[in-house]
């Protein structure tokens, strides 16, 4: 036996008095994790020297940790051999819940960044909240989303270490709580660097009440927000619009203040209470505006604990912080009402006023008169994005087009004032999880041809390009794709009791459910194909499986209506014997990181169809690309950079561009399109003509009205579904026809993989480290 295998056996014996063949999943999970943690403990505990970067984020969507940690420690093969010898399924840990302390792209980006930094030896520490319940679990009844609390700690938390001795007190107006840190090791590939993710848990100053440890109590606690535990009880399941709740502001302040206090404590221990050189030791990246209250909080701490004068403290704050913008949608730019802010954070508010006064002076000096565009405090609101731009030295967007939109359309007044602060950092994803781990077959295919250097130097992927010309390689690639479809089929049968036709083309759209991401457009286009097949308008259709996965925020009724609609389309298609040999539609339940790891490697076509100008970057587009899917997409977010690198001829770009939409936006008349084009009318009418039913909820009528009449504050068809409908249908049929030539299609896929080099988060995090944090 290998030493690590012996260590696992020992843990099982000492902790559970059992042995591998007899242990249950929970025991195995905890024993393997504990043994693995032991192997990197000393490396982890070595003090960090020099400047440290800190990633403040309300979300970390880590997924399942055990496989990636074992991979990075080089212990995965040994562990699997042990399981095999004990007669245990290699899939045993699939039962373990994901760490889902995030909603979607923003939280997953944070997780990829941590992996990339540790792998490259960059000292980057994550700071966030240890939510008792992460993103809800989703299932469907009659095609409608049902939510269930995510009790992720049911399996234990072997990758966290509670640091009781480092807890700090956080004070709100009329309430004080403990913030207790739970540290997780972030293990770089190769195990040489182990960074830390510190997640804060809120606890009462009085002894902890263990009775609260059940779901019902916690939900009550959320209602009674004055219970300390309520502060870290639940993740807000809303990744774009502001919940507008006191508790949300409390959460933000809670982890911001706790993290800053812990940094100041560490600084003080080393350098004393002269904080003038704080920014030489720490760079802090604000992942969106959620941690922006850190700005006035650090000012407060420097001026009270450090007795600094305002100007001096401001300089430290500005040098310390940098801000990443993730969305330009007006409704998602965080603001807090003044009375709310003042009542929750009475001690912090005066520092917002100091910032506002300083800004006012600057605007006078620059002779700017329309100050209402800039004011941090305006119309009874505190504007967090403005604060994040004003009091930091860097504001970055997350893809080229997104950064340009920030500069010229969303926040041009700020760009005019401080052009030097604006910069782009196109997102990336870690190829360790999103290729090496989730697609071992393709990883081996790549390594056989270009060596294993790509695992830590993704630019080497370009060396794969010549193999796109090699017939044997294309054939091998297709065999791998087939294998990944078979594996997905097994998984989906277990999870969703659905049988996939693995001979089919797999066309996949997985991401949070949002109108701007246009899952409804995808569904309309599927209906158009369905009707086209029934009418004989479409012939020679290559059999296709259309797969969706998405969670809708529980309060986002229209998004839930879209889920129900797609499930109804799936029923219509799947039970129609005239078409179900050439079409399948499935909406998988509980889409999460682990499901993504099964779905993405099996895809032939990656659906990235957001309205141009709305998706800041996207990252699933990159995951699909490196797994050899072609992009069916609009000119939006990182899709643009993806097809520029991989060749437009190897992808399918369609639809209106930002400039086109800019031109038509005041005259756009979706109802005219609906009236002129029978194919549009036919699919849109399925919402109201009885073809499909919403079970009497009225959701479908509301969707219909939102497209043709406008609903709530939006214009009709605010996301231009009808505008892009025909070009989208055309592009899909084109791709479908191309797919018939499997060999030629495989070439496109290989060229996409070979061009994926820039889309690693290793590259992104290096750019942050060099250009923003100056490490
Ligand atoms: C990558 C990822 C996302 C982000 O997907 P986009 O298509 O870029 O919005 C969301 N959820 C999960 C589980 C992911 O892995």
Short mmCIF file of C-alpha atoms and ligand atoms in Angstrom, two decimals, residues 61 103-105 108 434 510-511 517 591-593 596 608 615 618-620 623, ligand 1:
data_model
loop_
_atom_site.label_atom_id
_atom_site.label_comp_id
_atom_site.label_asym_id
_atom_site.label_seq_id
_atom_site.Cartn_x
_atom_site.Cartn_y
_atom_site.Cartn_z
CA UNK A 61 -19.29 28.57 -5.89
CA UNK A 103 -25.38 31.68 -7.42
CA UNK A 104 -23.67 31.44 -10.78
CA UNK A 105 -20.89 32.92 -12.87
CA UNK A 108 -17.75 30.36 -9.86
CA UNK A 434 -13.07 22.16 -16.38
CA UNK A 510 -26.90 25.71 -19.01
CA UNK A 511 -26.69 28.87 -16.87
CA UNK A 517 -29.92 34.93 -21.35
CA UNK A 591 -28.09 22.34 -12.32
CA UNK A 592 -24.92 22.97 -10.32
CA UNK A 593 -21.14 22.71 -10.69
CA UNK A 596 -21.98 21.06 -15.28
CA UNK A 608 -24.62 31.43 -25.67
CA UNK A 615 -23.90 39.28 -20.77
CA UNK A 618 -19.96 34.48 -19.53
CA UNK A 619 -17.68 31.68 -18.42
CA UNK A 620 -19.62 28.58 -19.39
CA UNK A 623 -15.81 25.67 -20.42
C1 LIG B 1 -19.80 28.33 -15.09
C2 LIG B 1 -21.06 28.26 -14.31
C3 LIG B 1 -21.99 29.30 -14.38
C4 LIG B 1 -21.82 30.50 -15.27
O1 LIG B 1 -22.44 30.22 -16.50
P1 LIG B 1 -22.68 31.36 -17.61
O2 LIG B 1 -23.22 30.60 -18.77
O3 LIG B 1 -21.36 31.96 -17.90
O4 LIG B 1 -23.65 32.30 -17.03
C5 LIG B 1 -23.16 29.19 -13.65
N1 LIG B 1 -23.40 28.11 -12.89
C6 LIG B 1 -22.53 27.07 -12.81
C7 LIG B 1 -22.88 25.91 -11.96
C8 LIG B 1 -21.34 27.12 -13.51
O5 LIG B 1 -20.47 26.11 -13.41
#
